[in-house]
CSV table of C-alpha atoms in Angstrom, one decimal:
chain,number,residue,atom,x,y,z
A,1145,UNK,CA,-86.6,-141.3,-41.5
A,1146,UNK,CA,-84.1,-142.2,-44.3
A,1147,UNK,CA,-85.9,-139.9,-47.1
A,1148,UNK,CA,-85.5,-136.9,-44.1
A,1149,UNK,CA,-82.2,-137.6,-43.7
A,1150,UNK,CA,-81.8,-138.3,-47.4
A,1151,UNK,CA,-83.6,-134.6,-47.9
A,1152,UNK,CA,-81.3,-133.3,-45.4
A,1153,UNK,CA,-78.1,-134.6,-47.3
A,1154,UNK,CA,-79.0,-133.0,-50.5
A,1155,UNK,CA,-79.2,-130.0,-49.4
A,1156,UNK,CA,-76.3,-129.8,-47.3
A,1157,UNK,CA,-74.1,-130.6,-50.4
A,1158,UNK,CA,-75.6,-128.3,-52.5
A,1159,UNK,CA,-75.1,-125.5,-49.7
A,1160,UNK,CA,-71.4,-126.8,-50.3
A,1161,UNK,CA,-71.0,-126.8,-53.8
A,1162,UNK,CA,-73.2,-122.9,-53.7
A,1163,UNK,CA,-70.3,-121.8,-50.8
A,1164,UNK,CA,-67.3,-123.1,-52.8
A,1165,UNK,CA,-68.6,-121.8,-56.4
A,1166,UNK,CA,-68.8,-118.1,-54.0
A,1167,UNK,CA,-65.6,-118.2,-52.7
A,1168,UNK,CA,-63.7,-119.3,-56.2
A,1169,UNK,CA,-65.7,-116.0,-58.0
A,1170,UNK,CA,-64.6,-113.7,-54.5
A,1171,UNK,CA,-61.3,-115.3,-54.8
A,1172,UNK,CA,-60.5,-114.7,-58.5
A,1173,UNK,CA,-62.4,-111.2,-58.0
A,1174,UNK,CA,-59.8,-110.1,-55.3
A,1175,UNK,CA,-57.1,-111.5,-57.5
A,1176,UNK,CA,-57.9,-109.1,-60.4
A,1177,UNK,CA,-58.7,-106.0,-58.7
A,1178,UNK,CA,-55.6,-106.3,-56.3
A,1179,UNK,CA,-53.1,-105.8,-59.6
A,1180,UNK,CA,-52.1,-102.8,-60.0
A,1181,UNK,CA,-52.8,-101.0,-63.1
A,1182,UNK,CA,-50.9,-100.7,-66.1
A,1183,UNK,CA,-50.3,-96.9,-67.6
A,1184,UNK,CA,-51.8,-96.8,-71.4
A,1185,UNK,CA,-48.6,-96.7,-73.8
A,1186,UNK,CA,-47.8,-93.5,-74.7
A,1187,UNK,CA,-48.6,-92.8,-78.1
A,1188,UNK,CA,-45.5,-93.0,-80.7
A,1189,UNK,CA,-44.0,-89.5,-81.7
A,1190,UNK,CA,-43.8,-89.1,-85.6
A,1191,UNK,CA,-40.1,-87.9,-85.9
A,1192,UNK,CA,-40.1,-84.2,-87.2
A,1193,UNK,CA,-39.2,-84.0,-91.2
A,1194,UNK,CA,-38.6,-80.2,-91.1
A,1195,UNK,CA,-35.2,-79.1,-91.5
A,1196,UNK,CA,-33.7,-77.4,-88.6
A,1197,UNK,CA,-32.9,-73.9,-88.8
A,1198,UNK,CA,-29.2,-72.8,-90.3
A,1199,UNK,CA,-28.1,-69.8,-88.9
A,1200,UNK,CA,-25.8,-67.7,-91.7
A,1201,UNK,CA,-22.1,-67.9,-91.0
A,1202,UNK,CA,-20.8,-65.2,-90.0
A,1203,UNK,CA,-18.5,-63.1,-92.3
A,1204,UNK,CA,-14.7,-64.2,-91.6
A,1205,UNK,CA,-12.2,-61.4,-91.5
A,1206,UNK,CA,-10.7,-62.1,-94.7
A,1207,UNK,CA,-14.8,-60.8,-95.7
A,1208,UNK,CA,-15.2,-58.4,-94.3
A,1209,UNK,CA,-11.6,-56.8,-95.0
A,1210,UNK,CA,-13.3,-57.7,-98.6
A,1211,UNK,CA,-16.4,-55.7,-97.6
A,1212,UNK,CA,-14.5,-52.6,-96.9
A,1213,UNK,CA,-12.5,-52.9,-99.8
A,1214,UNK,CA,-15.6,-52.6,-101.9
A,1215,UNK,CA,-17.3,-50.0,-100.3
A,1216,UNK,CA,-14.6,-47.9,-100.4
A,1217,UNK,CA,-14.0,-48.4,-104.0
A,1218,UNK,CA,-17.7,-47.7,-104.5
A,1219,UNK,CA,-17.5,-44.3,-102.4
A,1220,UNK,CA,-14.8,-43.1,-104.7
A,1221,UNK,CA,-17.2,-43.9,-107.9
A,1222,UNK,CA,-20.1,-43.0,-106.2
A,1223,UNK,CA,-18.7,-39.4,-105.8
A,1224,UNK,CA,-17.2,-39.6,-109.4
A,1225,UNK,CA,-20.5,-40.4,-111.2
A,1226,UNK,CA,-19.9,-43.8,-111.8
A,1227,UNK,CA,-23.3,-45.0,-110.5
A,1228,UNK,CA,-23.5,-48.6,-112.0
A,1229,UNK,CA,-19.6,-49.3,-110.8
A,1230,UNK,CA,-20.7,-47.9,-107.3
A,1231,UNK,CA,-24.2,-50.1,-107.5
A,1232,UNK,CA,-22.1,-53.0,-108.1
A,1233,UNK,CA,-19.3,-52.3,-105.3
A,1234,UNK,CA,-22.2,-51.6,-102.5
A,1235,UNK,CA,-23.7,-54.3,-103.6
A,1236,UNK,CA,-21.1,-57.0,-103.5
A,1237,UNK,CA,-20.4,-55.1,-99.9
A,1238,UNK,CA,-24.0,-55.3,-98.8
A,1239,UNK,CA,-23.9,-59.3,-99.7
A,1240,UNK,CA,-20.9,-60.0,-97.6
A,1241,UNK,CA,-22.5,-57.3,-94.3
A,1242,UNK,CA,-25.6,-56.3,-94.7
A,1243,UNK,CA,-25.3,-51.9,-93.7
A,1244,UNK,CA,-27.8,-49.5,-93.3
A,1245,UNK,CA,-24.9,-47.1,-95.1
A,1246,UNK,CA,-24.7,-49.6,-98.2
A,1247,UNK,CA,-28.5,-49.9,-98.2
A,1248,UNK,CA,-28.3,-46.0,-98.6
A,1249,UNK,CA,-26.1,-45.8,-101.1
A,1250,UNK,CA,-27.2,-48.4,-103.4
A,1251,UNK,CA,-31.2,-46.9,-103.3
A,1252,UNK,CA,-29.0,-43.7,-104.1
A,1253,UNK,CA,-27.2,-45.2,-107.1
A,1254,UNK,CA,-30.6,-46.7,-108.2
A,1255,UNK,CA,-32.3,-43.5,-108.0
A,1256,UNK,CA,-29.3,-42.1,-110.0
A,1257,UNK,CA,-29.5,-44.4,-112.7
A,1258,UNK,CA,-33.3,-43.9,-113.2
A,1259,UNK,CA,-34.7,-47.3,-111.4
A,1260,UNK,CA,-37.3,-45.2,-109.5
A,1261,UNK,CA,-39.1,-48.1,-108.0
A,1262,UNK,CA,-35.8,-50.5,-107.0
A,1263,UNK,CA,-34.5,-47.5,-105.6
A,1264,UNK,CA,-37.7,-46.9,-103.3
A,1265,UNK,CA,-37.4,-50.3,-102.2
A,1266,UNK,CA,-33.7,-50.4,-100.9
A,1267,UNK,CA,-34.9,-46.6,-99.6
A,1268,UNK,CA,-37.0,-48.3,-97.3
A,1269,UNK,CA,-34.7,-50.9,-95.9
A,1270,UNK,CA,-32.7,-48.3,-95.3
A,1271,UNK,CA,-35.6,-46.3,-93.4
A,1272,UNK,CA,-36.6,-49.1,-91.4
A,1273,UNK,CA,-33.5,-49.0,-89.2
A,1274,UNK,CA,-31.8,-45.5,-89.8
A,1275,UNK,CA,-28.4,-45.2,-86.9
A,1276,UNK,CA,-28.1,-42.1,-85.0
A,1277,UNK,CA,-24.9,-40.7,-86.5
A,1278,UNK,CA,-27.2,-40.9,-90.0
A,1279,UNK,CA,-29.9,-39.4,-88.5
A,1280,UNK,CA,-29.7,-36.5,-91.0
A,1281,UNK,CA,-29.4,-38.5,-94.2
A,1282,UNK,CA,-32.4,-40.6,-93.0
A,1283,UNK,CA,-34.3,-37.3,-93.5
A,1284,UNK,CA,-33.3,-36.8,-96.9
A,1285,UNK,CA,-34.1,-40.2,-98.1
A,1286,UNK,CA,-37.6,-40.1,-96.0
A,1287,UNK,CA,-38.3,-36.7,-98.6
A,1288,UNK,CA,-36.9,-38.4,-101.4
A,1289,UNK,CA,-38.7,-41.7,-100.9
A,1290,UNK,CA,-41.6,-39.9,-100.9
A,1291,UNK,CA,-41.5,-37.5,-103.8
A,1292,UNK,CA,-40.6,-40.9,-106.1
A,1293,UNK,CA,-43.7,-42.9,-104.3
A,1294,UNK,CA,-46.0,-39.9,-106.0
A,1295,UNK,CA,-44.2,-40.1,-109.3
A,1296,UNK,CA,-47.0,-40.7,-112.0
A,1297,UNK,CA,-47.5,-44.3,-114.1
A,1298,UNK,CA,-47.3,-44.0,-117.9
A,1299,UNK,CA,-50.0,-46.2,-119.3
A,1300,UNK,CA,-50.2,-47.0,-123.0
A,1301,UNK,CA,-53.4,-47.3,-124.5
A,1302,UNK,CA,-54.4,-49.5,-127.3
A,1303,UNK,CA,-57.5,-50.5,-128.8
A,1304,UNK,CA,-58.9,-53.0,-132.0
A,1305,UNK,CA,-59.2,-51.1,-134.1
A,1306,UNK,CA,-57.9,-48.2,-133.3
A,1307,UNK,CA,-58.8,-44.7,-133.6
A,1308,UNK,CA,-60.9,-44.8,-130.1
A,1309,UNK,CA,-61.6,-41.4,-127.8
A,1310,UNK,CA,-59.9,-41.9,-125.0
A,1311,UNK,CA,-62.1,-40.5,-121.7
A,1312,UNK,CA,-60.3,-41.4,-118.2
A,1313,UNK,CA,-61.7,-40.1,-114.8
A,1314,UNK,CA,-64.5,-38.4,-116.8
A,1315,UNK,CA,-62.0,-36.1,-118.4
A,1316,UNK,CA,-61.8,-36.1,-122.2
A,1317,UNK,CA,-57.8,-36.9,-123.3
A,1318,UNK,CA,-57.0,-35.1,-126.8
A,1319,UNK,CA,-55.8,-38.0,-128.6
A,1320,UNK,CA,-56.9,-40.8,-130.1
A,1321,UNK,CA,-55.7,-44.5,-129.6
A,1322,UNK,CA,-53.0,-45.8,-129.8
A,1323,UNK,CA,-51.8,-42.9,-127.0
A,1324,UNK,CA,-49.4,-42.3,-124.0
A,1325,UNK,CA,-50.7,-40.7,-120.7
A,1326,UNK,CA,-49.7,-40.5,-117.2
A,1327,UNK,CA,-51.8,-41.0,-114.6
A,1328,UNK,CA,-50.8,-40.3,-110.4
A,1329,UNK,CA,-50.8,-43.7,-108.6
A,1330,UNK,CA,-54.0,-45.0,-107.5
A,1331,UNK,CA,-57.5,-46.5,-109.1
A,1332,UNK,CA,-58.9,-45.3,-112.4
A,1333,UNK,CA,-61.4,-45.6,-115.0
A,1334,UNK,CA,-60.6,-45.7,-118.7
A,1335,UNK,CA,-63.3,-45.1,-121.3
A,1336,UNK,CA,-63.3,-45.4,-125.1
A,1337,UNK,CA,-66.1,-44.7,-127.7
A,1338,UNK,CA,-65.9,-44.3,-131.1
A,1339,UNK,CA,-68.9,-43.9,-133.2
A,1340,UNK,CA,-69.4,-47.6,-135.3
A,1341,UNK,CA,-68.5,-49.2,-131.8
A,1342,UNK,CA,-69.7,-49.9,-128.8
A,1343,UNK,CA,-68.3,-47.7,-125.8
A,1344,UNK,CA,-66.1,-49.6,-123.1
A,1345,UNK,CA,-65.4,-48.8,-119.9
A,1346,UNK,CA,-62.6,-50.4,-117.9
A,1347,UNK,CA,-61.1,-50.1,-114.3
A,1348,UNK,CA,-56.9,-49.8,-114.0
A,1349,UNK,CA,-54.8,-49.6,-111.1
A,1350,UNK,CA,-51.4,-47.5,-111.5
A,1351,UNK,CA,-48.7,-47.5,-109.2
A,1352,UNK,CA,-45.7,-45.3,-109.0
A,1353,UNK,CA,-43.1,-44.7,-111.1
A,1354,UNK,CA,-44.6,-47.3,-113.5
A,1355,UNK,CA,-45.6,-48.6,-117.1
A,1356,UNK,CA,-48.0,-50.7,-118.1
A,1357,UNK,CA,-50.1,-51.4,-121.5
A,1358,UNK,CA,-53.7,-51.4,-121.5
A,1359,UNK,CA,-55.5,-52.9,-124.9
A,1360,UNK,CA,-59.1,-52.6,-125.5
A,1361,UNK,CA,-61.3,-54.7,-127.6
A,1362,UNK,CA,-64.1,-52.7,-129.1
A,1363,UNK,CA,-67.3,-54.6,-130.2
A,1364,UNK,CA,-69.0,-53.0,-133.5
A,1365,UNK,CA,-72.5,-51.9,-132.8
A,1366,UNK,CA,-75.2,-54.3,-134.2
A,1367,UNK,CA,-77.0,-53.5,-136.7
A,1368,UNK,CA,-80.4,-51.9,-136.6
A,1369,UNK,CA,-83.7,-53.4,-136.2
A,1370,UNK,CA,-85.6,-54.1,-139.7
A,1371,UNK,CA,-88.1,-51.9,-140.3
């Protein structure tokens, strides 16, 4: 009887301690599941280092009063002939308020003064936003802008040593390096022979109204073969 009971003790107790060990792990379990959650941190912004964007000023009055002042003066010397004093009065305008009739003139005065190319270039500034009232003009400059963009390139042509036939495009030129020719824009091919060197053959590009040098190295033939 008193090992039974003894038997029977034990295992009440360690149905205790087994209940109680369950109840702390339920306990602690509901503890941590009934928090709410935290949000993750939001990750840290790296502050922007690019400058902001400065809008230009606009011109003040006294400016533009300056402006007008300057274009007028360069009408006047425009239509006297004075091309570089009118260059430099649409331009100082043009700086201050930027005109589709300044743009005009100075590709005008450019084109006067023989810069072909600079005056293509403010010829199609001008082009990309012609005004009504200029509608006109705009188709003069379109014509002129064109006939200068088919203007040939002068290309000088030099070779060591000289003395070189000069063939370009397949087409035999009468002189002999060093010589000028002009060529209409686009891709070419420039070849020179003479007879103790070896022929060479080279690609240029030309664009309008333009001049560039092209030198040639020519290699002397080796020598023959021993008999």
């Amino acid at each position: 009887m008193n090992e039974r009971a003894l038997g029977l003790g034990c295992r009440v107790v360690a149905c205790v301690i087994v209940g109680t060990l369950a109840l702390s792990q339920t306990s602690v379990a509901w503890a941590q599941g009934g928090l709410p959650a935290q949000p993750a941190p939001a990750p840290a912004v790296a502050p922007s280092t690019a400058a902001p964007a400065v809008a230009a000023p606009a011109p003040t009055k006294a400016e533009l009063a300056a402006a007008k002042k300057r274009y007028g003066e360069g009408d006047k010397k425009f239509k006297a002939g004075d091309y570089a004093g009118a260059l430099a009065d649409f331009t100082a305008a043009n700086e201050i308020k930027s005109t589709a009739q300044a743009e005009r003139y100075i590709g005008l005065c450019e084109d006067a003064l023989g810069h072909s190319r600079a005056a293509s270039e403010w010829f199609d500034k001008f082009l990309a936003h012609v005004p009504e009232k200029l509608a006109a003009q705009g188709d003069e400059i379109n014509k002129r802008n064109g006939e200068i963009k088919a203007m040939p390139g002068k290309v000088h042509v030099e070779s060591t040593p000289p003395g070189a036939s000069v063939t370009i495009d397949d087409k035999a030129q009468s002189a002999q390096t060093p010589t000028d020719v002009e060529l209409p824009p686009g891709a070419h091919t420039l070849s020179l022979a003479a007879p103790d060197r070896l022929p060479v053959t080279k690609a240029i590009d030309v664009t309008f109204a333009s001049t560039q040098t092209v030198t040639v190295e020519r290699a002397p033939e080796p020598p023959p073969p021993p008999p």
